[in-house]
């Protein structure tokens, strides 16, 4: 025991805080903040403990105390370093708290309806207890898949033209300008555009799954173009020149050298575009509509999607509001799981097709 105390004291005397000082200071700051808020809570009419306030005040108190301790026992340079480290760590924790809270809320509220009936039945004829979201799940998968099939080739070929062929020409500048404009358009505008175009040919009130796919494709294309363009630009010119020196034509150089080099980043950009649109509600309400039955034909009749399903369950709760809200939470959780699965598949594809390095 004496040896431990002597070693810790010598660490302080040597101008360095011991390793345990950071954690002890953090725990003490949070404890003091918790006591303060507990006393405030006892003197007020509110019964809920302010967790967020406790964490914020505790973090501020920790920043002040660790800076003062480090300045007294170490040096101003070490004190500033510890302060900035604590500040960055606090910012990371603050940024991740909403994500953790969101996941916890969705999982805890949505797991209640994660049963066989939910994944095997639709809402046809259901106004209270029971029912499921199989029609919305299939609608989301089919509409998003069709939007991806439409948007990815267009976006990827556009980015290839801008980087490999367009240069600084007027056409390339015009395309870049319009892509930037399309990136910021509201999703409802894309839905209105597709709805207006189809209304000209099919009459007002037309709703089909393919209309929803086209509306989502309008939103996906600029994201795919911008992400792919930036990745293609960072490919070293030496790789292209080496292929040209061997007599490889330009199109084959792009297919065999440029694209495999950037495949991982391109897949990430595609996943970002899918994540951007898979939760859209407004354009799908206008184009794909909503229904309580399962429809797997994109070109015939309305189709339900998970975002519209969640919205509809919350707005029209039927005879059993608690059951409707539970279905809405389950739909939100299902949507998160679908996005997670797509990300895993994209990473697997990128790993398979990425260029192999030979040692």
Short mmCIF file of C-alpha atoms in Angstrom, two decimals:
data_model
loop_
_atom_site.label_atom_id
_atom_site.label_comp_id
_atom_site.label_asym_id
_atom_site.label_seq_id
_atom_site.Cartn_x
_atom_site.Cartn_y
_atom_site.Cartn_z
CA UNK A 1 0.00 0.00 0.00
CA UNK A 2 2.85 2.35 0.88
CA UNK A 3 4.56 1.58 -2.43
CA UNK A 4 1.41 2.43 -4.39
CA UNK A 5 0.95 5.73 -2.57
CA UNK A 6 4.64 6.57 -3.07
CA UNK A 7 4.45 5.80 -6.80
CA UNK A 8 1.31 7.94 -7.29
CA UNK A 9 2.81 10.80 -5.28
CA UNK A 10 5.96 10.70 -7.35
CA UNK A 11 3.84 10.80 -10.50
CA UNK A 12 2.25 14.03 -9.26
CA UNK A 13 5.63 15.43 -8.27
CA UNK A 14 7.09 14.53 -11.66
CA UNK A 15 4.71 16.93 -13.38
CA UNK A 16 2.23 14.38 -14.73
CA UNK A 17 -1.26 13.54 -13.56
CA UNK A 18 -1.71 9.85 -12.72
CA UNK A 19 -3.80 7.80 -15.14
CA UNK A 20 -6.65 7.43 -12.67
CA UNK A 21 -7.00 11.21 -12.23
CA UNK A 22 -8.99 11.66 -15.45
CA UNK A 23 -11.58 9.03 -14.58
CA UNK A 24 -11.82 10.07 -10.94
CA UNK A 25 -12.38 13.68 -11.99
CA UNK A 26 -15.06 12.65 -14.48
CA UNK A 27 -16.91 10.49 -11.94
CA UNK A 28 -16.66 13.20 -9.27
CA UNK A 29 -17.95 15.88 -11.67
CA UNK A 30 -20.93 13.75 -12.66
CA UNK A 31 -21.63 12.90 -9.01
CA UNK A 32 -21.59 16.56 -7.98
CA UNK A 33 -23.84 17.46 -10.92
CA UNK A 34 -26.23 14.64 -10.01
CA UNK A 35 -26.42 15.77 -6.38
CA UNK A 36 -27.11 19.36 -7.43
CA UNK A 37 -29.93 18.36 -9.76
CA UNK A 38 -31.32 15.95 -7.19
CA UNK A 39 -31.52 18.79 -4.65
CA UNK A 40 -33.15 21.04 -7.24
CA UNK A 41 -35.62 18.29 -8.10
CA UNK A 42 -36.52 17.82 -4.42
CA UNK A 43 -37.35 21.50 -4.08
CA UNK A 44 -39.55 21.64 -7.18
CA UNK A 45 -42.89 20.13 -8.12
CA UNK A 46 -41.38 18.10 -10.98
CA UNK A 47 -40.87 14.41 -10.29
CA UNK A 48 -38.64 13.48 -13.26
CA UNK A 49 -34.88 13.62 -12.79
CA UNK A 50 -33.14 15.83 -15.37
CA UNK A 51 -30.65 13.39 -16.91
CA UNK A 52 -29.68 15.63 -19.83
CA UNK A 53 -29.02 18.59 -17.55
CA UNK A 54 -26.93 16.41 -15.24
CA UNK A 55 -24.74 15.21 -18.10
CA UNK A 56 -24.25 18.68 -19.58
CA UNK A 57 -23.40 20.35 -16.28
CA UNK A 58 -21.20 17.42 -15.29
CA UNK A 59 -19.29 17.67 -18.58
CA UNK A 60 -18.74 21.43 -18.13
CA UNK A 61 -17.60 20.92 -14.56
CA UNK A 62 -15.22 18.17 -15.67
CA UNK A 63 -13.68 20.41 -18.36
CA UNK A 64 -13.01 23.17 -15.83
CA UNK A 65 -11.62 20.88 -13.11
CA UNK A 66 -9.35 18.81 -15.38
CA UNK A 67 -7.92 22.00 -16.90
CA UNK A 68 -7.20 23.50 -13.48
CA UNK A 69 -5.66 20.29 -12.12
CA UNK A 70 -3.47 19.85 -15.18
CA UNK A 71 -2.32 23.46 -15.11
CA UNK A 72 -1.39 23.23 -11.42
CA UNK A 73 0.41 19.88 -11.56
CA UNK A 74 1.71 19.78 -15.14
CA UNK A 75 2.11 22.74 -17.51
CA UNK A 76 -0.06 25.12 -19.55
CA UNK A 77 0.64 23.06 -22.68
CA UNK A 78 -0.51 19.83 -21.03
CA UNK A 79 -3.53 21.63 -19.57
CA UNK A 80 -4.65 22.86 -22.99
CA UNK A 81 -4.07 19.40 -24.46
CA UNK A 82 -6.20 17.74 -21.79
CA UNK A 83 -8.88 20.40 -22.17
CA UNK A 84 -9.11 19.96 -25.95
CA UNK A 85 -9.09 16.15 -25.61
CA UNK A 86 -11.91 16.32 -23.09
CA UNK A 87 -13.80 18.79 -25.30
CA UNK A 88 -13.54 16.56 -28.38
CA UNK A 89 -14.56 13.48 -26.37
CA UNK A 90 -17.54 15.36 -24.94
CA UNK A 91 -18.58 16.47 -28.44
CA UNK A 92 -18.43 12.85 -29.64
CA UNK A 93 -20.54 11.67 -26.73
CA UNK A 94 -23.07 14.47 -27.29
CA UNK A 95 -23.27 13.56 -30.98
CA UNK A 96 -23.81 9.85 -30.33
CA UNK A 97 -26.38 10.23 -27.53
CA UNK A 98 -29.27 11.08 -29.93
CA UNK A 99 -28.41 8.07 -32.11
CA UNK A 100 -28.32 5.69 -29.15
CA UNK A 101 -31.53 7.20 -27.78
CA UNK A 102 -33.22 6.85 -31.17
CA UNK A 103 -32.20 3.22 -31.56
CA UNK A 104 -33.26 2.39 -28.02
CA UNK A 105 -36.66 4.05 -28.47
CA UNK A 106 -37.37 2.41 -31.82
CA UNK A 107 -36.23 -1.05 -30.70
CA UNK A 108 -38.03 -0.98 -27.35
CA UNK A 109 -41.25 0.31 -28.93
CA UNK A 110 -41.16 -1.73 -32.14
CA UNK A 111 -40.16 -5.12 -30.79
CA UNK A 112 -43.67 -5.59 -29.38
CA UNK A 113 -45.14 -6.36 -32.83
CA UNK A 114 -42.19 -8.29 -34.25
CA UNK A 115 -44.09 -11.55 -34.65
CA UNK A 116 -45.03 -14.01 -37.38
CA UNK A 117 -48.33 -12.29 -38.12
CA UNK A 118 -46.63 -8.94 -38.67
CA UNK A 119 -44.32 -10.38 -41.34
CA UNK A 120 -46.87 -12.66 -43.00
CA UNK A 121 -50.11 -10.65 -43.27
CA UNK A 122 -51.30 -7.32 -44.60
CA UNK A 123 -53.79 -4.79 -43.26
CA UNK A 124 -56.60 -5.93 -45.55
CA UNK A 125 -59.83 -5.88 -43.52
CA UNK A 126 -58.02 -4.99 -40.26
CA UNK A 127 -59.23 -1.96 -38.29
CA UNK A 128 -58.13 -2.92 -34.79
CA UNK A 129 -55.98 -5.71 -33.37
CA UNK A 130 -53.76 -7.84 -35.61
CA UNK A 131 -52.61 -7.21 -39.12
CA UNK A 132 -49.11 -6.88 -40.48
CA UNK A 133 -46.86 -5.01 -42.89
CA UNK A 134 -45.92 -7.61 -45.47
CA UNK A 135 -47.50 -5.46 -48.21
CA UNK A 136 -45.48 -2.42 -47.09
CA UNK A 137 -42.24 -4.39 -46.82
CA UNK A 138 -42.55 -5.79 -50.34
CA UNK A 139 -43.60 -2.39 -51.66
CA UNK A 140 -40.54 -0.72 -50.13
CA UNK A 141 -38.17 -3.37 -51.48
CA UNK A 142 -39.59 -3.37 -55.01
CA UNK A 143 -39.93 0.41 -55.38
CA UNK A 144 -36.46 1.09 -53.96
CA UNK A 145 -34.92 -1.69 -56.07
CA UNK A 146 -36.49 -0.29 -59.23
CA UNK A 147 -35.33 3.24 -58.31
CA UNK A 148 -31.80 1.92 -57.80
CA UNK A 149 -31.82 0.09 -61.15
CA UNK A 150 -32.91 3.32 -62.86
CA UNK A 151 -30.68 5.81 -61.06
CA UNK A 152 -27.36 3.99 -60.56
CA UNK A 153 -26.47 3.41 -64.27
CA UNK A 154 -27.54 6.97 -65.17
CA UNK A 155 -25.67 8.53 -62.27
CA UNK A 156 -22.54 6.42 -62.73
CA UNK A 157 -22.31 7.01 -66.48
CA UNK A 158 -22.88 10.73 -65.94
CA UNK A 159 -20.01 10.89 -63.46
CA UNK A 160 -17.77 8.93 -65.86
CA UNK A 161 -18.56 11.43 -68.62
CA UNK A 162 -17.81 14.41 -66.37
CA UNK A 163 -14.44 13.01 -65.23
CA UNK A 164 -13.16 11.09 -68.25
CA UNK A 165 -14.68 12.85 -71.26
CA UNK A 166 -16.30 16.17 -70.34
CA UNK A 167 -13.27 18.01 -69.04
CA UNK A 168 -14.00 21.74 -68.70
CA UNK A 169 -16.41 21.93 -71.60
CA UNK A 170 -19.73 23.76 -71.59
CA UNK A 171 -21.78 20.58 -71.53
CA UNK A 172 -19.90 19.28 -68.47
CA UNK A 173 -20.35 22.61 -66.68
CA UNK A 174 -24.08 22.63 -67.49
CA UNK A 175 -24.50 19.07 -66.24
CA UNK A 176 -22.63 19.89 -63.03
CA UNK A 177 -24.81 22.95 -62.47
CA UNK A 178 -28.07 21.05 -62.93
CA UNK A 179 -26.87 18.17 -60.74
CA UNK A 180 -26.09 20.65 -57.96
CA UNK A 181 -29.56 22.17 -58.34
CA UNK A 182 -31.23 18.73 -58.26
CA UNK A 183 -29.33 17.81 -55.10
CA UNK A 184 -31.22 20.43 -53.11
CA UNK A 185 -34.74 20.06 -54.47
CA UNK A 186 -37.41 19.06 -51.92
CA UNK A 187 -38.65 15.50 -52.27
CA UNK A 188 -42.24 16.66 -52.71
CA UNK A 189 -41.20 18.46 -55.90
CA UNK A 190 -39.92 15.20 -57.39
CA UNK A 191 -43.22 13.52 -56.49
CA UNK A 192 -45.24 16.35 -58.03
CA UNK A 193 -43.14 16.23 -61.21
CA UNK A 194 -43.70 12.50 -61.76
CA UNK A 195 -47.38 12.81 -60.81
CA UNK A 196 -47.86 15.63 -63.34
CA UNK A 197 -46.10 13.75 -66.14
CA UNK A 198 -48.13 10.56 -65.64
CA UNK A 199 -51.34 12.55 -65.28
CA UNK A 200 -50.85 13.82 -68.83
CA UNK A 201 -50.85 10.30 -70.26
CA UNK A 202 -52.95 8.31 -67.77
CA UNK A 203 -55.25 10.99 -66.46
CA UNK A 204 -55.47 12.57 -63.01
CA UNK A 205 -55.38 10.32 -59.97
CA UNK A 206 -53.00 7.72 -61.41
CA UNK A 207 -50.96 5.86 -58.79
CA UNK A 208 -48.50 3.05 -59.48
CA UNK A 209 -45.38 1.63 -57.93
CA UNK A 210 -43.26 2.58 -60.93
CA UNK A 211 -44.25 6.21 -60.42
CA UNK A 212 -42.83 6.03 -56.91
CA UNK A 213 -39.64 4.46 -58.28
CA UNK A 214 -39.20 7.27 -60.79
CA UNK A 215 -39.77 9.90 -58.10
CA UNK A 216 -37.13 8.30 -55.90
CA UNK A 217 -34.77 7.96 -58.88
CA UNK A 218 -34.98 11.72 -59.44
CA UNK A 219 -33.74 12.17 -55.87
CA UNK A 220 -31.07 9.46 -56.10
CA UNK A 221 -29.38 10.44 -59.36
CA UNK A 222 -27.67 13.65 -58.15
CA UNK A 223 -26.35 11.90 -55.03
CA UNK A 224 -24.89 9.07 -57.12
CA UNK A 225 -23.38 11.53 -59.61
CA UNK A 226 -21.68 13.73 -57.02
CA UNK A 227 -20.32 10.89 -54.88
CA UNK A 228 -19.05 8.89 -57.88
CA UNK A 229 -17.55 11.96 -59.55
CA UNK A 230 -15.45 12.85 -56.52
CA UNK A 231 -14.21 9.27 -56.21
CA UNK A 232 -13.28 8.99 -59.88
CA UNK A 233 -11.31 12.23 -59.69
CA UNK A 234 -9.03 10.93 -56.95
CA UNK A 235 -7.87 7.95 -59.02
CA UNK A 236 -4.19 8.64 -59.83
CA UNK A 237 -3.58 9.56 -63.48
CA UNK A 238 -0.54 7.28 -63.41
CA UNK A 239 -2.89 4.27 -63.42
CA UNK A 240 -4.65 5.53 -66.54
CA UNK A 241 -1.39 6.41 -68.27
CA UNK A 242 0.07 2.98 -67.50
CA UNK A 243 -2.94 1.34 -69.14
CA UNK A 244 -2.74 3.66 -72.17
CA UNK A 245 0.98 2.89 -72.53
CA UNK A 246 0.11 -0.80 -72.85
CA UNK A 247 -2.30 -0.02 -75.66
CA UNK A 248 -5.47 -0.49 -73.62
CA UNK A 249 -8.37 1.55 -75.05
CA UNK A 250 -9.97 4.22 -72.88
CA UNK A 251 -13.28 2.44 -72.31
CA UNK A 252 -11.48 -0.70 -71.17
CA UNK A 253 -9.21 1.35 -68.89
CA UNK A 254 -12.29 2.80 -67.22
CA UNK A 255 -13.93 -0.61 -66.81
CA UNK A 256 -10.84 -2.57 -65.74
CA UNK A 257 -8.76 0.04 -63.89
CA UNK A 258 -10.70 3.12 -62.80
CA UNK A 259 -13.95 1.55 -61.63
CA UNK A 260 -12.40 -1.38 -59.69
CA UNK A 261 -10.13 1.09 -57.90
CA UNK A 262 -13.11 3.08 -56.64
CA UNK A 263 -15.71 0.32 -56.28
CA UNK A 264 -15.79 0.47 -52.47
CA UNK A 265 -16.42 4.21 -52.44
CA UNK A 266 -18.97 3.97 -55.26
CA UNK A 267 -20.93 1.34 -53.33
CA UNK A 268 -20.87 3.63 -50.30
CA UNK A 269 -22.24 6.48 -52.42
CA UNK A 270 -24.99 4.24 -53.77
CA UNK A 271 -25.93 3.22 -50.24
CA UNK A 272 -26.05 6.88 -49.22
CA UNK A 273 -28.45 7.57 -52.07
CA UNK A 274 -30.64 4.60 -51.10
CA UNK A 275 -30.65 5.70 -47.46
CA UNK A 276 -31.58 9.19 -48.68
CA UNK A 277 -34.78 8.00 -50.37
CA UNK A 278 -35.90 4.81 -48.64
CA UNK A 279 -37.55 6.77 -45.84
CA UNK A 280 -39.30 9.32 -48.07
CA UNK A 281 -43.03 9.66 -47.51
CA UNK A 282 -44.32 12.72 -49.38
CA UNK A 283 -43.38 11.72 -52.96
CA UNK A 284 -44.67 8.18 -52.43
CA UNK A 285 -48.00 9.44 -51.11
CA UNK A 286 -48.46 11.31 -54.39
CA UNK A 287 -47.16 8.65 -56.76
CA UNK A 288 -47.49 5.13 -55.29
CA UNK A 289 -50.42 5.98 -53.01
CA UNK A 290 -51.38 3.63 -50.22
CA UNK A 291 -53.34 0.41 -49.94
CA UNK A 292 -54.09 -2.26 -47.37
CA UNK A 293 -53.51 -5.17 -49.79
CA UNK A 294 -50.37 -6.81 -51.10
CA UNK A 295 -49.48 -5.67 -54.62
CA UNK A 296 -46.20 -6.81 -56.19
CA UNK A 297 -46.83 -5.39 -59.67
CA UNK A 298 -45.07 -2.06 -60.11
CA UNK A 299 -47.10 -1.26 -63.22
CA UNK A 300 -50.61 -1.97 -61.95
CA UNK A 301 -52.33 -0.31 -59.02
CA UNK A 302 -51.23 1.33 -55.83
CA UNK A 303 -48.44 0.02 -53.61
CA UNK A 304 -47.82 0.54 -49.91
CA UNK A 305 -44.36 1.37 -48.58
CA UNK A 306 -43.04 1.33 -45.02
CA UNK A 307 -42.74 5.13 -44.59
CA UNK A 308 -46.33 5.58 -45.81
CA UNK A 309 -47.41 2.62 -43.65
CA UNK A 310 -45.91 4.23 -40.52
CA UNK A 311 -47.56 7.56 -41.36
CA UNK A 312 -50.93 5.96 -42.09
CA UNK A 313 -50.91 3.86 -38.89
CA UNK A 314 -50.19 6.91 -36.78
CA UNK A 315 -52.74 9.14 -38.52
CA UNK A 316 -55.55 6.58 -38.87
CA UNK A 317 -55.44 4.52 -35.67
CA UNK A 318 -58.75 2.72 -36.14
CA UNK A 319 -60.55 1.12 -33.22
CA UNK A 320 -57.38 0.24 -31.27
CA UNK A 321 -54.97 3.21 -31.11
CA UNK A 322 -52.35 1.36 -29.05
CA UNK A 323 -52.18 -1.46 -31.59
CA UNK A 324 -51.87 1.01 -34.48
CA UNK A 325 -49.03 2.88 -32.78
CA UNK A 326 -47.26 -0.42 -32.07
CA UNK A 327 -47.50 -1.32 -35.77
CA UNK A 328 -46.07 2.10 -36.65
CA UNK A 329 -43.06 1.58 -34.37
CA UNK A 330 -42.56 -1.92 -35.79
CA UNK A 331 -42.59 -0.43 -39.29
CA UNK A 332 -39.91 2.09 -38.31
CA UNK A 333 -37.75 -0.69 -36.84
CA UNK A 334 -38.21 -2.80 -39.96
CA UNK A 335 -37.09 0.12 -42.11
CA UNK A 336 -33.91 0.53 -40.03
CA UNK A 337 -33.16 -3.19 -40.32
CA UNK A 338 -33.62 -3.08 -44.10
CA UNK A 339 -31.16 -0.19 -44.39
CA UNK A 340 -28.70 -2.06 -42.17
CA UNK A 341 -28.99 -5.19 -44.29
CA UNK A 342 -28.45 -3.19 -47.48
CA UNK A 343 -25.31 -1.64 -45.99
CA UNK A 344 -23.94 -5.08 -45.13
CA UNK A 345 -24.66 -6.36 -48.65
CA UNK A 346 -22.99 -3.27 -50.18
CA UNK A 347 -19.87 -3.80 -48.07
CA UNK A 348 -19.76 -7.45 -49.09
CA UNK A 349 -20.07 -6.57 -52.79
CA UNK A 350 -17.37 -3.91 -52.48
CA UNK A 351 -15.05 -6.40 -50.78
CA UNK A 352 -15.61 -9.03 -53.47
CA UNK A 353 -15.04 -6.73 -56.45
CA UNK A 354 -12.28 -4.56 -54.94
CA UNK A 355 -8.88 -4.96 -56.60
CA UNK A 356 -6.74 -7.62 -54.97
CA UNK A 357 -3.24 -6.60 -53.88
CA UNK A 358 -0.56 -9.19 -54.51
CA UNK A 359 2.36 -9.27 -52.12
#
